[in-house]
Backbone as JSON, one array per atom type, in Angstrom:
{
  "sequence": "XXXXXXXXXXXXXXXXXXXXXXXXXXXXXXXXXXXXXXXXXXXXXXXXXXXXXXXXXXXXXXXXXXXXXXXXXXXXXXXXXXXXXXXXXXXXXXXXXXXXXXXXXXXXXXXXXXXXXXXXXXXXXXXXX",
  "N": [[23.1, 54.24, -20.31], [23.13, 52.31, -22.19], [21.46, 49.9, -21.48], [19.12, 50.75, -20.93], [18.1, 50.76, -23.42], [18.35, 47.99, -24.65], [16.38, 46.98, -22.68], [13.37, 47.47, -23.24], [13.99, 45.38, -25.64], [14.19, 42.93, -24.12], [12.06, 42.56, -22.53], [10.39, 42.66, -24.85], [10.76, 40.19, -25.56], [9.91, 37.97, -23.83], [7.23, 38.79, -24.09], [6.36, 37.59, -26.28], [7.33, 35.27, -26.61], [5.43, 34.12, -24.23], [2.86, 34.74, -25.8], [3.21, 33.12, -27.83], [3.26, 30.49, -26.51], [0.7, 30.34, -25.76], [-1.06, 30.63, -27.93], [-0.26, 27.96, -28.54], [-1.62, 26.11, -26.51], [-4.41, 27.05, -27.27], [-4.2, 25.95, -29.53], [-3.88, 23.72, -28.73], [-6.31, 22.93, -27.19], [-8.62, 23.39, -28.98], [-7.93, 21.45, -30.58], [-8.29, 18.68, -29.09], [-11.08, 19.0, -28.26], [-11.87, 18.3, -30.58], [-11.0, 15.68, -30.77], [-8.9, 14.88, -32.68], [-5.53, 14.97, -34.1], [-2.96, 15.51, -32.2], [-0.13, 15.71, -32.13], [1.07, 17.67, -33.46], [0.84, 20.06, -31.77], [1.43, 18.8, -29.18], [3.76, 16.57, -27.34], [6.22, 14.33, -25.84], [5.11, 13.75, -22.79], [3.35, 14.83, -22.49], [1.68, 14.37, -24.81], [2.05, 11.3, -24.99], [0.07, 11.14, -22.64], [-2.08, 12.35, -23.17], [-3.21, 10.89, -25.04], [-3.83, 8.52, -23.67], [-5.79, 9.83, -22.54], [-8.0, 10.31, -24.83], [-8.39, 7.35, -25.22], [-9.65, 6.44, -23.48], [-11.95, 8.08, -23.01], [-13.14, 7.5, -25.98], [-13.49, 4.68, -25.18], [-15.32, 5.3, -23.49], [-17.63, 5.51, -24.73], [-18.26, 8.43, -24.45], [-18.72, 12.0, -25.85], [-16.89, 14.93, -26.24], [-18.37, 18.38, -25.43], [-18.09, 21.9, -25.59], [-15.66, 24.1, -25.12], [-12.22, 23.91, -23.54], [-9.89, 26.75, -21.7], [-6.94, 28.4, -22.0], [-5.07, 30.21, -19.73], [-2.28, 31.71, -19.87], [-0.46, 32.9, -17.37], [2.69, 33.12, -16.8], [5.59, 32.73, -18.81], [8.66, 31.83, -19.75], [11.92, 30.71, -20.6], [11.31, 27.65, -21.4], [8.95, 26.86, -19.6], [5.6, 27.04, -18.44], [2.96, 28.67, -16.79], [-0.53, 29.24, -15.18], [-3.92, 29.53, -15.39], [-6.27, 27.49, -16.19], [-9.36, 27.02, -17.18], [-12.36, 25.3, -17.69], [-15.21, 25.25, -17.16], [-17.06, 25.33, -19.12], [-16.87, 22.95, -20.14], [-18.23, 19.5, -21.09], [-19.39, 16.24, -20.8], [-21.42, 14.06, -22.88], [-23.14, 11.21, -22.85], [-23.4, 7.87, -24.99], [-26.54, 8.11, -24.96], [-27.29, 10.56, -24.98], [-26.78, 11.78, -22.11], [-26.43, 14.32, -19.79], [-22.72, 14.21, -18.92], [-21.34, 14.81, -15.71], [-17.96, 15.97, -14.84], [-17.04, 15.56, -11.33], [-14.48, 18.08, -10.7], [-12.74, 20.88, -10.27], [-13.88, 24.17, -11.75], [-12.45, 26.11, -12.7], [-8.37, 25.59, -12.45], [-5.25, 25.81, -11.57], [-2.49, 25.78, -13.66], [0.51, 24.1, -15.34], [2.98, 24.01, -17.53], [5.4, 22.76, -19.32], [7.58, 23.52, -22.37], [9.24, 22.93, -25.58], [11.83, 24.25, -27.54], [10.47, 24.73, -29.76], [8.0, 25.48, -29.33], [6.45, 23.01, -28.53], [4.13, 21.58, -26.5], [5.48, 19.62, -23.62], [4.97, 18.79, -21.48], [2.22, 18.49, -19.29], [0.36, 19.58, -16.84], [-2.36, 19.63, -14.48], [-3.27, 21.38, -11.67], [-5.29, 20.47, -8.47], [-5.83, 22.66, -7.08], [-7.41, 25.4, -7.19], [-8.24, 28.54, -9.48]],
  "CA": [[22.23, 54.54, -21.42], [22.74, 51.38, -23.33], [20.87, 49.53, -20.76], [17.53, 51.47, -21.26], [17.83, 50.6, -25.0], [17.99, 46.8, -24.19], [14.96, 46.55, -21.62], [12.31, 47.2, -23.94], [14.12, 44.38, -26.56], [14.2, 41.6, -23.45], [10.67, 42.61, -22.1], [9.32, 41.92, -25.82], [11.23, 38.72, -25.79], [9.18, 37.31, -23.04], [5.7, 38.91, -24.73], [6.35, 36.89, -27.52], [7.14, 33.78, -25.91], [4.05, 34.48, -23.61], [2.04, 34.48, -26.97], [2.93, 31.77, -28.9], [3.07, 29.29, -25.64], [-0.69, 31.5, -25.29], [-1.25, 29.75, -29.32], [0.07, 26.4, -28.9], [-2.11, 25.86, -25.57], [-5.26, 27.58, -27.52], [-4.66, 25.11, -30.89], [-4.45, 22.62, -27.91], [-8.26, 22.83, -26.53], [-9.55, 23.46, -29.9], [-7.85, 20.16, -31.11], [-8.43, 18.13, -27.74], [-12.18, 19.02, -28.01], [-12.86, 17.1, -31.98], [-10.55, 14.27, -30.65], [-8.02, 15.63, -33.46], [-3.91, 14.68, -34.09], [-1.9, 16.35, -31.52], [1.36, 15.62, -32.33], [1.08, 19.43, -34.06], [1.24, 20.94, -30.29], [1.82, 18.01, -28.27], [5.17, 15.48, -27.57], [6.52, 13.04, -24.56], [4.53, 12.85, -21.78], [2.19, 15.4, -22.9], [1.46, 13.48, -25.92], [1.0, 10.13, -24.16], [-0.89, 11.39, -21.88], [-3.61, 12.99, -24.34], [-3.66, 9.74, -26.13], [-4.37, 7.67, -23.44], [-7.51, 10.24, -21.97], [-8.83, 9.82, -25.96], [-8.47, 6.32, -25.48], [-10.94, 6.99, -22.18], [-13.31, 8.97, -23.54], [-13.7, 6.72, -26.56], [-14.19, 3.41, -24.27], [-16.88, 5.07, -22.67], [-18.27, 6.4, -25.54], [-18.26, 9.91, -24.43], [-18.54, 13.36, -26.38], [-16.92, 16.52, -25.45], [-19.22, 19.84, -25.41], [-17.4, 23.4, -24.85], [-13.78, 24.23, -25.19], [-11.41, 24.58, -22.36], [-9.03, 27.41, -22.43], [-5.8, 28.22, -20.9], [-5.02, 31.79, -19.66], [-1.4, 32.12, -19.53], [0.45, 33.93, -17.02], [4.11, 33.53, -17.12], [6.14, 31.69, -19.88], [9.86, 31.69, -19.82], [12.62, 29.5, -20.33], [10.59, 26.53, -21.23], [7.67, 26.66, -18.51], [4.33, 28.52, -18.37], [1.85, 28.7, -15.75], [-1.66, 29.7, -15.53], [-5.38, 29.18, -14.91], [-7.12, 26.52, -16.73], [-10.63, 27.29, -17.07], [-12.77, 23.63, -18.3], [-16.04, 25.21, -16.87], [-18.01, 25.05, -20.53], [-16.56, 21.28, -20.98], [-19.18, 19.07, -20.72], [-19.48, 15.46, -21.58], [-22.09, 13.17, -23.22], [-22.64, 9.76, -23.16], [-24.23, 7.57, -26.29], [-27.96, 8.1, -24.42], [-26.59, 11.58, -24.83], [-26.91, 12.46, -21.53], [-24.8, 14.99, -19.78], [-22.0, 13.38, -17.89], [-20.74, 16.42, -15.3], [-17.14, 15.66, -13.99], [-16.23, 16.46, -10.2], [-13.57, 18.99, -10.43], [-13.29, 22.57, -10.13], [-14.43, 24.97, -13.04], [-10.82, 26.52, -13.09], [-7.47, 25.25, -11.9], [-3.93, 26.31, -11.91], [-2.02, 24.19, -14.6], [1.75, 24.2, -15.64], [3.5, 23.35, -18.69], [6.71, 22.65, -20.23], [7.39, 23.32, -23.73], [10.44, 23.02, -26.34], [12.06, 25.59, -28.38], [9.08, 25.28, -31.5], [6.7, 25.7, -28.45], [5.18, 21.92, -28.57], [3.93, 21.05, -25.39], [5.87, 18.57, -23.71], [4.3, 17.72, -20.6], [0.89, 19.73, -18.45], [0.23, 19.33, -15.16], [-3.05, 20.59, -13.82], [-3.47, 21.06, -9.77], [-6.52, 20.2, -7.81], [-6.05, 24.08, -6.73], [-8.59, 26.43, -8.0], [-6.95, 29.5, -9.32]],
  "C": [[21.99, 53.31, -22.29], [21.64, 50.24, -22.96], [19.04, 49.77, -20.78], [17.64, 50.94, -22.8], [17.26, 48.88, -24.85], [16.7, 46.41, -23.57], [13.73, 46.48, -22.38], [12.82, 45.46, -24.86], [14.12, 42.84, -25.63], [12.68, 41.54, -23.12], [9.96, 41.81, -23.85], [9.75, 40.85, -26.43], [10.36, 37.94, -25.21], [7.69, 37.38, -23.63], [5.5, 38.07, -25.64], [6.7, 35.29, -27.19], [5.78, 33.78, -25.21], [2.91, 34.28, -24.71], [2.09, 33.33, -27.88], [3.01, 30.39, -27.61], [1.35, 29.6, -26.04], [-1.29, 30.34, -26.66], [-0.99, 28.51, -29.28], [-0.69, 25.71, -27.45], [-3.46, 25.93, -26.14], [-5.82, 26.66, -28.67], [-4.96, 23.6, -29.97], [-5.8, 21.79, -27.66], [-8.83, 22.6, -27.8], [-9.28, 22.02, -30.87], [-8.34, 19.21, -30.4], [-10.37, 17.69, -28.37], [-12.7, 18.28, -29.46], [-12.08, 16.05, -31.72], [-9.51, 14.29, -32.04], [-7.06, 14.81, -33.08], [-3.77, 15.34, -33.39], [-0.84, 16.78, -31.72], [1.71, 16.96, -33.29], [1.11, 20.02, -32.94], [1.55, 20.0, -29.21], [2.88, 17.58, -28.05], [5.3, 15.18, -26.51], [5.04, 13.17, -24.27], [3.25, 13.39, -22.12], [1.16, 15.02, -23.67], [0.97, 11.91, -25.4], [-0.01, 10.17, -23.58], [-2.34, 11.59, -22.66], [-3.96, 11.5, -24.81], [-4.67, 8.44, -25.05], [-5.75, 8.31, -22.6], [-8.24, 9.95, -23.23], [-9.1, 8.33, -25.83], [-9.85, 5.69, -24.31], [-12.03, 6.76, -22.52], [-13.77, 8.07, -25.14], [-14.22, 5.28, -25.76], [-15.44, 3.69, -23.85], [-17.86, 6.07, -23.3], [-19.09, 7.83, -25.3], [-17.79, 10.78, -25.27], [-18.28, 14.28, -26.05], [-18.0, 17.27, -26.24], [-18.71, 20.96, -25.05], [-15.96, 22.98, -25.48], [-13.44, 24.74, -23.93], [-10.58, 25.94, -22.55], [-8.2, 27.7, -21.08], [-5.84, 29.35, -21.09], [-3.68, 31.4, -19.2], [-0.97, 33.3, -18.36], [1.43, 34.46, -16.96], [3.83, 32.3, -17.88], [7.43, 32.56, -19.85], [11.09, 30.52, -19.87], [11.78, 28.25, -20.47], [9.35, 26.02, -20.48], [6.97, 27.59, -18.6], [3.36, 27.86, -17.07], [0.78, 29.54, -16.09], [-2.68, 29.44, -14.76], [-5.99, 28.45, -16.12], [-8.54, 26.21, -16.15], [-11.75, 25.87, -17.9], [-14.49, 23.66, -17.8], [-17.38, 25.19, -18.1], [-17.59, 23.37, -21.07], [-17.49, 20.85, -20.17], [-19.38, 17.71, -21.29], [-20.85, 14.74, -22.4], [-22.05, 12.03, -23.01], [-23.44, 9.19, -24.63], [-25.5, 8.0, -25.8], [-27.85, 9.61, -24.78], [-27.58, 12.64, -23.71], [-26.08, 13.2, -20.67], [-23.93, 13.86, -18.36], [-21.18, 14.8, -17.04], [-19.5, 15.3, -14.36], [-17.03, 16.34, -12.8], [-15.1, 17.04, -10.29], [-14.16, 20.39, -10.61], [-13.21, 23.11, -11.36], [-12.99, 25.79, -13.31], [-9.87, 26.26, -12.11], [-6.24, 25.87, -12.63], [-2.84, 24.92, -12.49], [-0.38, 24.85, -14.67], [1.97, 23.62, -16.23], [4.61, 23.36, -18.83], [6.4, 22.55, -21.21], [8.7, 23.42, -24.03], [10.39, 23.86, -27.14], [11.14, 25.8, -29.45], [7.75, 25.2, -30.56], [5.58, 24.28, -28.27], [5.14, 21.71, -26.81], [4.67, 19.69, -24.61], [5.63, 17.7, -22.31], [3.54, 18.76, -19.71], [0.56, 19.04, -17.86], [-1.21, 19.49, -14.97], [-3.62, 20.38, -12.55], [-4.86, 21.04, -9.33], [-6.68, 22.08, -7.41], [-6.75, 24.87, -7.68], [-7.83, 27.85, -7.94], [-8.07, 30.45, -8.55]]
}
């Protein structure tokens, strides 16, 4: 009997991790896309990394267009997985004409995060989810 009491309180352990990874992936894109601070959802490699695609996309004086967004599926223990959808991102150049990257319109990504949920390093696979 005590067992049934528990299951609901572990299940909405995971929902709630599941949601705020779900938020700190979501403030991600929407920072990502004005060229924004990170270091509010980002850190290590994750964080380098971002800095040096801004450092990119300014060289070649490109503008994002769209927001990406991440669809969580699991999150536990430090790791989430998903589908990373990037089919409304769209670049510019100064001429502002569109620049369309080759990849696929959604891929399956993976993250690590630390206990205050910052991102600390995202993957995303050539695989289309």
């Amino acid at each position: 009997m005590r067992w049934l009491i528990l299951i609901p309180l572990l299940v909405g352990c995971t929902g709630s991790e599941l949601q705020q990874i779900q938020n700190s992936l979501t403030n991600y894109a929407k920072l990502s896309a004005r060229l924004a601070p990170l270091d509010s959802v980002l850190g290590g490699a994750a964080l380098a990394s971002a800095q040096q695609s801004y450092q990119l996309i300014e060289s070649l004086q490109l503008t994002q267009q769209g927001l990406a967004s991440f669809e969580v599926e699991t999150a536990e223990q430090g790791r989430a997985r998903g589908c990373l959808d990037v089919g409304e991102v769209k670049f510019r150049n100064q001429k502002g004409e569109l620049i369309a990257p080759d990849r696929p319109a959604r891929s399956i990504f993976s993250a690590t995060y630390d206990s205050s949920f910052l991102i600390t390093e995202l993957r995303v696979s050539e695989e289309p989810c």
